[in-house]
PDB file of C-alpha atoms in Angstrom:
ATOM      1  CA  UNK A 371       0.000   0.000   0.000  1.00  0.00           C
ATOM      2  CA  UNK A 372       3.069   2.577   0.908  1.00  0.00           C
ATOM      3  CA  UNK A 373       4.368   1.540  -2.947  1.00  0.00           C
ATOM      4  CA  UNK A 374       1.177   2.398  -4.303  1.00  0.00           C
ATOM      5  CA  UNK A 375       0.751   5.585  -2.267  1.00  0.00           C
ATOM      6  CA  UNK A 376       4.123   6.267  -3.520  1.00  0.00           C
ATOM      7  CA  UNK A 377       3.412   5.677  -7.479  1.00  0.00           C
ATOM      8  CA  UNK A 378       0.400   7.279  -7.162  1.00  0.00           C
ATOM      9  CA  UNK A 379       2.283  10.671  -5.914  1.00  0.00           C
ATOM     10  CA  UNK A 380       4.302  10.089  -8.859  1.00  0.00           C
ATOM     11  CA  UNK A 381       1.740   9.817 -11.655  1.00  0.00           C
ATOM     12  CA  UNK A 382       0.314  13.226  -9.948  1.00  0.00           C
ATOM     13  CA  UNK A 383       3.397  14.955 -10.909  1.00  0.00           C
ATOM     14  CA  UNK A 384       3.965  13.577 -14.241  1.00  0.00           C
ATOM     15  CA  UNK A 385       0.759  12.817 -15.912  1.00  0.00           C
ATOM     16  CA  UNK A 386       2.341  12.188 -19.482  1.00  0.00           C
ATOM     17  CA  UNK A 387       4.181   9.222 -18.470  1.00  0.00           C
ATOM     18  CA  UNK A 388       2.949   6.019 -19.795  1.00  0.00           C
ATOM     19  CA  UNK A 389       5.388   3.948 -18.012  1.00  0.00           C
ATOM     20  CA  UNK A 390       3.877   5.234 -14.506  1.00  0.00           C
ATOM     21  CA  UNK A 391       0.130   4.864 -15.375  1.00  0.00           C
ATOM     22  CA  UNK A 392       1.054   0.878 -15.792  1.00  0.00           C
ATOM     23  CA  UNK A 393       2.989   0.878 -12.783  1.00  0.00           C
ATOM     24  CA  UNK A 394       0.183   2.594 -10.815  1.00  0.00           C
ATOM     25  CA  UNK A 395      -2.314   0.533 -12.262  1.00  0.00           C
ATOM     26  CA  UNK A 396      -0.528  -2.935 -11.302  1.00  0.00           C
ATOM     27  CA  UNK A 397       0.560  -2.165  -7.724  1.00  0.00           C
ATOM     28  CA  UNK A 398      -2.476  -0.976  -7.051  1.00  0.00           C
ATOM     29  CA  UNK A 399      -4.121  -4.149  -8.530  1.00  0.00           C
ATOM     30  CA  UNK A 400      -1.731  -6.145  -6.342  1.00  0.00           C
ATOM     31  CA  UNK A 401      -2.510  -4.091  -3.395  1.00  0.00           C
ATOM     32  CA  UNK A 402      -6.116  -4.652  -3.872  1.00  0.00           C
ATOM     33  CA  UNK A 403      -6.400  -8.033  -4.045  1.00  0.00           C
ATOM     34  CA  UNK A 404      -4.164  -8.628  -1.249  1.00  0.00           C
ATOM     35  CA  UNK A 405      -5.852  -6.213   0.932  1.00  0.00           C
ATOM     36  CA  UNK A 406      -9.216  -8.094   0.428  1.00  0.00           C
ATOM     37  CA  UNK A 407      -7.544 -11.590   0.855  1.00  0.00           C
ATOM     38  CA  UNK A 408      -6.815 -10.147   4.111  1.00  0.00           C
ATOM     39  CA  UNK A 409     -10.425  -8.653   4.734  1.00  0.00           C
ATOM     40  CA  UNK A 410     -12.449 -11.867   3.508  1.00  0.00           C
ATOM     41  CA  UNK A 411      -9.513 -14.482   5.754  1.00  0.00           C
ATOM     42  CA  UNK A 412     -10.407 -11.582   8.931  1.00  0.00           C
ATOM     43  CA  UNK A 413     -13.954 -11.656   8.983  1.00  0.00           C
ATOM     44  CA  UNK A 414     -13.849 -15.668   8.528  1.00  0.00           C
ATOM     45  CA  UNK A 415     -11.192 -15.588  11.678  1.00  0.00           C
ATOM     46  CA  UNK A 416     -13.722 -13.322  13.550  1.00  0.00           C
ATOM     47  CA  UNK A 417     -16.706 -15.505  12.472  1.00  0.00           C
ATOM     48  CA  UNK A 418     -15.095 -19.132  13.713  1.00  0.00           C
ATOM     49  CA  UNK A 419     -14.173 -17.294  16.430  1.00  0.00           C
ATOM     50  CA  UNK A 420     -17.215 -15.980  17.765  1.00  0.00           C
ATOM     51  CA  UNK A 421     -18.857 -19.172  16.877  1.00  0.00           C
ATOM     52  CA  UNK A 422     -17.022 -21.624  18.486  1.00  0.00           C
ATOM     53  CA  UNK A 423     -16.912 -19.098  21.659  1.00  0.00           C
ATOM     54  CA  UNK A 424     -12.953 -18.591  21.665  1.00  0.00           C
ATOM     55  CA  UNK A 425     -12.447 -22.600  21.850  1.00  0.00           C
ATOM     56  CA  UNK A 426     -10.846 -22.260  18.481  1.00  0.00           C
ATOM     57  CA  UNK A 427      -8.271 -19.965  20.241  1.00  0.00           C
ATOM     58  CA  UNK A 428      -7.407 -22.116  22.547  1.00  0.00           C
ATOM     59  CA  UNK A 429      -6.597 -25.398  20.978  1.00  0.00           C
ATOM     60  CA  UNK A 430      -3.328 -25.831  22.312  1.00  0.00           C
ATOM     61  CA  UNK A 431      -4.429 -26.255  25.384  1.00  0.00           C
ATOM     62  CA  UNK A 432      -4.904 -29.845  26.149  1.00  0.00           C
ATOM     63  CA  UNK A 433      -5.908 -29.366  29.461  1.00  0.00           C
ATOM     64  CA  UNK A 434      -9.915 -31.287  30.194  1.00  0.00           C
ATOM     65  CA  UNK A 435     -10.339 -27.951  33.050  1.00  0.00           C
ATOM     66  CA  UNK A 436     -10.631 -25.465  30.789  1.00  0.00           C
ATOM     67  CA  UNK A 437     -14.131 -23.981  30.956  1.00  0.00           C
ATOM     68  CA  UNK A 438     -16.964 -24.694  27.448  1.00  0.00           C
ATOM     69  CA  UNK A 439     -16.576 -20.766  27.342  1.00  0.00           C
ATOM     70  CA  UNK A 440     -12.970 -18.975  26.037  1.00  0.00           C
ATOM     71  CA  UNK A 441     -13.312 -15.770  28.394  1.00  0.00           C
ATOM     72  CA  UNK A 442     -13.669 -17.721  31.244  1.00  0.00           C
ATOM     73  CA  UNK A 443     -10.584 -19.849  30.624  1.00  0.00           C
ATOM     74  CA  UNK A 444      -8.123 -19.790  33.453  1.00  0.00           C
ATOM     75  CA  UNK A 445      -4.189 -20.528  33.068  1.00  0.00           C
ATOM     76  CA  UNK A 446      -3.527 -24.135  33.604  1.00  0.00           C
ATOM     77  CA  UNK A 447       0.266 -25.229  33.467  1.00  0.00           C
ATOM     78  CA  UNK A 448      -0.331 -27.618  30.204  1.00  0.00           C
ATOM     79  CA  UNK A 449      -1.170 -24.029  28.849  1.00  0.00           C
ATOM     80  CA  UNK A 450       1.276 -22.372  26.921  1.00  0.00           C
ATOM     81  CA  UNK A 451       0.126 -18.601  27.552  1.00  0.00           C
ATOM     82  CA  UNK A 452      -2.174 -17.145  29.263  1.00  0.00           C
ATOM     83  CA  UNK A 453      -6.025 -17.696  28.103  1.00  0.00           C
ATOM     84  CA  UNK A 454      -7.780 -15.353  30.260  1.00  0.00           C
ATOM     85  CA  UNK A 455      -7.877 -12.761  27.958  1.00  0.00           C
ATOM     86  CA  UNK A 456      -7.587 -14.064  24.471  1.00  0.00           C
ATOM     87  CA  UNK A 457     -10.863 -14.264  23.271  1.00  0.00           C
ATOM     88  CA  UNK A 458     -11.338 -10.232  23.907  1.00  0.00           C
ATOM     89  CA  UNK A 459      -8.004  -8.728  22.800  1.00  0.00           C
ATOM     90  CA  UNK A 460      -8.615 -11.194  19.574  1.00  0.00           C
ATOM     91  CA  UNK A 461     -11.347 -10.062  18.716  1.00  0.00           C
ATOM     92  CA  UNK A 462     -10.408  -6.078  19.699  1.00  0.00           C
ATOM     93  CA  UNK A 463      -7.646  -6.736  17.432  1.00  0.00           C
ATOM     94  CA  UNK A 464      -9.350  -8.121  14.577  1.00  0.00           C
ATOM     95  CA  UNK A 465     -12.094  -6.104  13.674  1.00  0.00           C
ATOM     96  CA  UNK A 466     -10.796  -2.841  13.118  1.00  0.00           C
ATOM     97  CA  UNK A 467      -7.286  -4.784  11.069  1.00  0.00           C
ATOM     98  CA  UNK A 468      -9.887  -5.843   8.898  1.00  0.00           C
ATOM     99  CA  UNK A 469     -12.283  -2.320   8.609  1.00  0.00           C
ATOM    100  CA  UNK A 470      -9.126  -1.192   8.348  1.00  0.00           C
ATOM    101  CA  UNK A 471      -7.950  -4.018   5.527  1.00  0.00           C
ATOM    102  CA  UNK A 472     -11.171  -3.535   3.569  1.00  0.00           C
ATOM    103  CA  UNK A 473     -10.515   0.526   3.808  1.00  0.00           C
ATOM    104  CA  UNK A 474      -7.311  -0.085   1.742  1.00  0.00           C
ATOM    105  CA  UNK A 475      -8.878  -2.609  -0.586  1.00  0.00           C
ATOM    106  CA  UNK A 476     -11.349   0.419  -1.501  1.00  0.00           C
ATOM    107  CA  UNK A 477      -8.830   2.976  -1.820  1.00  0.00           C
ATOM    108  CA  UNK A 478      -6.665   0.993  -3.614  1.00  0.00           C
ATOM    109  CA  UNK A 479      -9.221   0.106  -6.269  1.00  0.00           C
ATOM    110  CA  UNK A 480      -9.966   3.868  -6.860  1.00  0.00           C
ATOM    111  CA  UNK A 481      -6.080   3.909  -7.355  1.00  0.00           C
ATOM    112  CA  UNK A 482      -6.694   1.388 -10.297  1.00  0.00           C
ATOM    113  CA  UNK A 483      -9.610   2.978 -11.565  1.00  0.00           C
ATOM    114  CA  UNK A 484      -7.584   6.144 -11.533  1.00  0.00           C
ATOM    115  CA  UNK A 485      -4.809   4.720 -13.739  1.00  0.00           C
ATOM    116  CA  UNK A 486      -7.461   2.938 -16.031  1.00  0.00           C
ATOM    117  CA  UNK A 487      -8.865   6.151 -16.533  1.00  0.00           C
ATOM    118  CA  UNK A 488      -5.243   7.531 -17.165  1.00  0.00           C
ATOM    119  CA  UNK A 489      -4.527   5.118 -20.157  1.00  0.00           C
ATOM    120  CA  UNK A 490      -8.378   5.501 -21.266  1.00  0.00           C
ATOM    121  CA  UNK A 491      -9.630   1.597 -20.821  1.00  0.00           C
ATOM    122  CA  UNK A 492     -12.883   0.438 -19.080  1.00  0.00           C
ATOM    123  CA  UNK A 493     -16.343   2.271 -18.815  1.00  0.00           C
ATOM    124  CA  UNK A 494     -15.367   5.271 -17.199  1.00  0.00           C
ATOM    125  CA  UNK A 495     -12.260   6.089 -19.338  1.00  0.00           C
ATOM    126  CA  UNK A 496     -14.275   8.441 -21.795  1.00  0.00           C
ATOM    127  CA  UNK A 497     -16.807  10.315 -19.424  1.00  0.00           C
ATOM    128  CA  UNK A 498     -13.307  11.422 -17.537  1.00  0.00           C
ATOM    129  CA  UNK A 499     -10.758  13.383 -18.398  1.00  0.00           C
ATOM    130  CA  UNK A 500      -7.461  13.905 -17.173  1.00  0.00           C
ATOM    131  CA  UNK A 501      -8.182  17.182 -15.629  1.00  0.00           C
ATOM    132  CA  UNK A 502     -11.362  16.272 -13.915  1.00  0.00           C
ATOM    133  CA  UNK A 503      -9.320  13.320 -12.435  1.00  0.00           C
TER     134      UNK A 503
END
């Protein structure tokens, strides 16, 4: 996202150069994709999560006294870290990486659209033009 930030900057100081539009329009591509991979493999992470109460998060331990409930979990020695708190700083971690994931994905596909609209392919290539970009 910083490299497409970066070309982006670029093309907005040199508008006449080809080479930049293509370089825009793939790293932003990239960035796009890989920023909703992240979003869609988040939200599945938060959904297991909440549905199998935290007991997904604490697989490792082996231990028959943990509790049917995650956020009641208490530290047993077969445990290797501490499950008291896992299931809330998860989840508090989670959802706004992937508001936060799926925020880039947008931006990042108005960065393509931008350099489609640069090289003048897809719909919205002839109802823009440079200067109204």
């Amino acid at each position: 996202s910083i490299a497409a930030g970066i070309v982006a900057i670029l093309v907005s100081h040199n508008l006449s150069r080809a080479a930049l539009h293509w370089v825009l329009l793939s790293v932003s591509l990239l960035n796009c994709l890989l920023s909703t991979a992240c979003t869609v493999g988040l939200a599945l992470a938060i959904a297991l999560t909440i549905h199998s109460r935290g007991m997904r998060l604490v697989t490792g331990c082996n231990s028959p006294a943990l509790p049917p409930d995650a956020r009641a979990a208490i530290v047993t020695n077969e445990c290797p870290f501490n499950t008291t708190r896992i299931y809330d700083t998860a989840l508090a971690l989670w959802i706004p990486a992937m508001v936060l994931a799926a925020a880039e994905a947008v931006l990042s596909g108005r960065c393509c659209l931008v350099a489609l609209i640069y090289r003048g392919i897809g719909p919205c290539a002839r109802g823009y033009s440079r200067e109204q970009v």
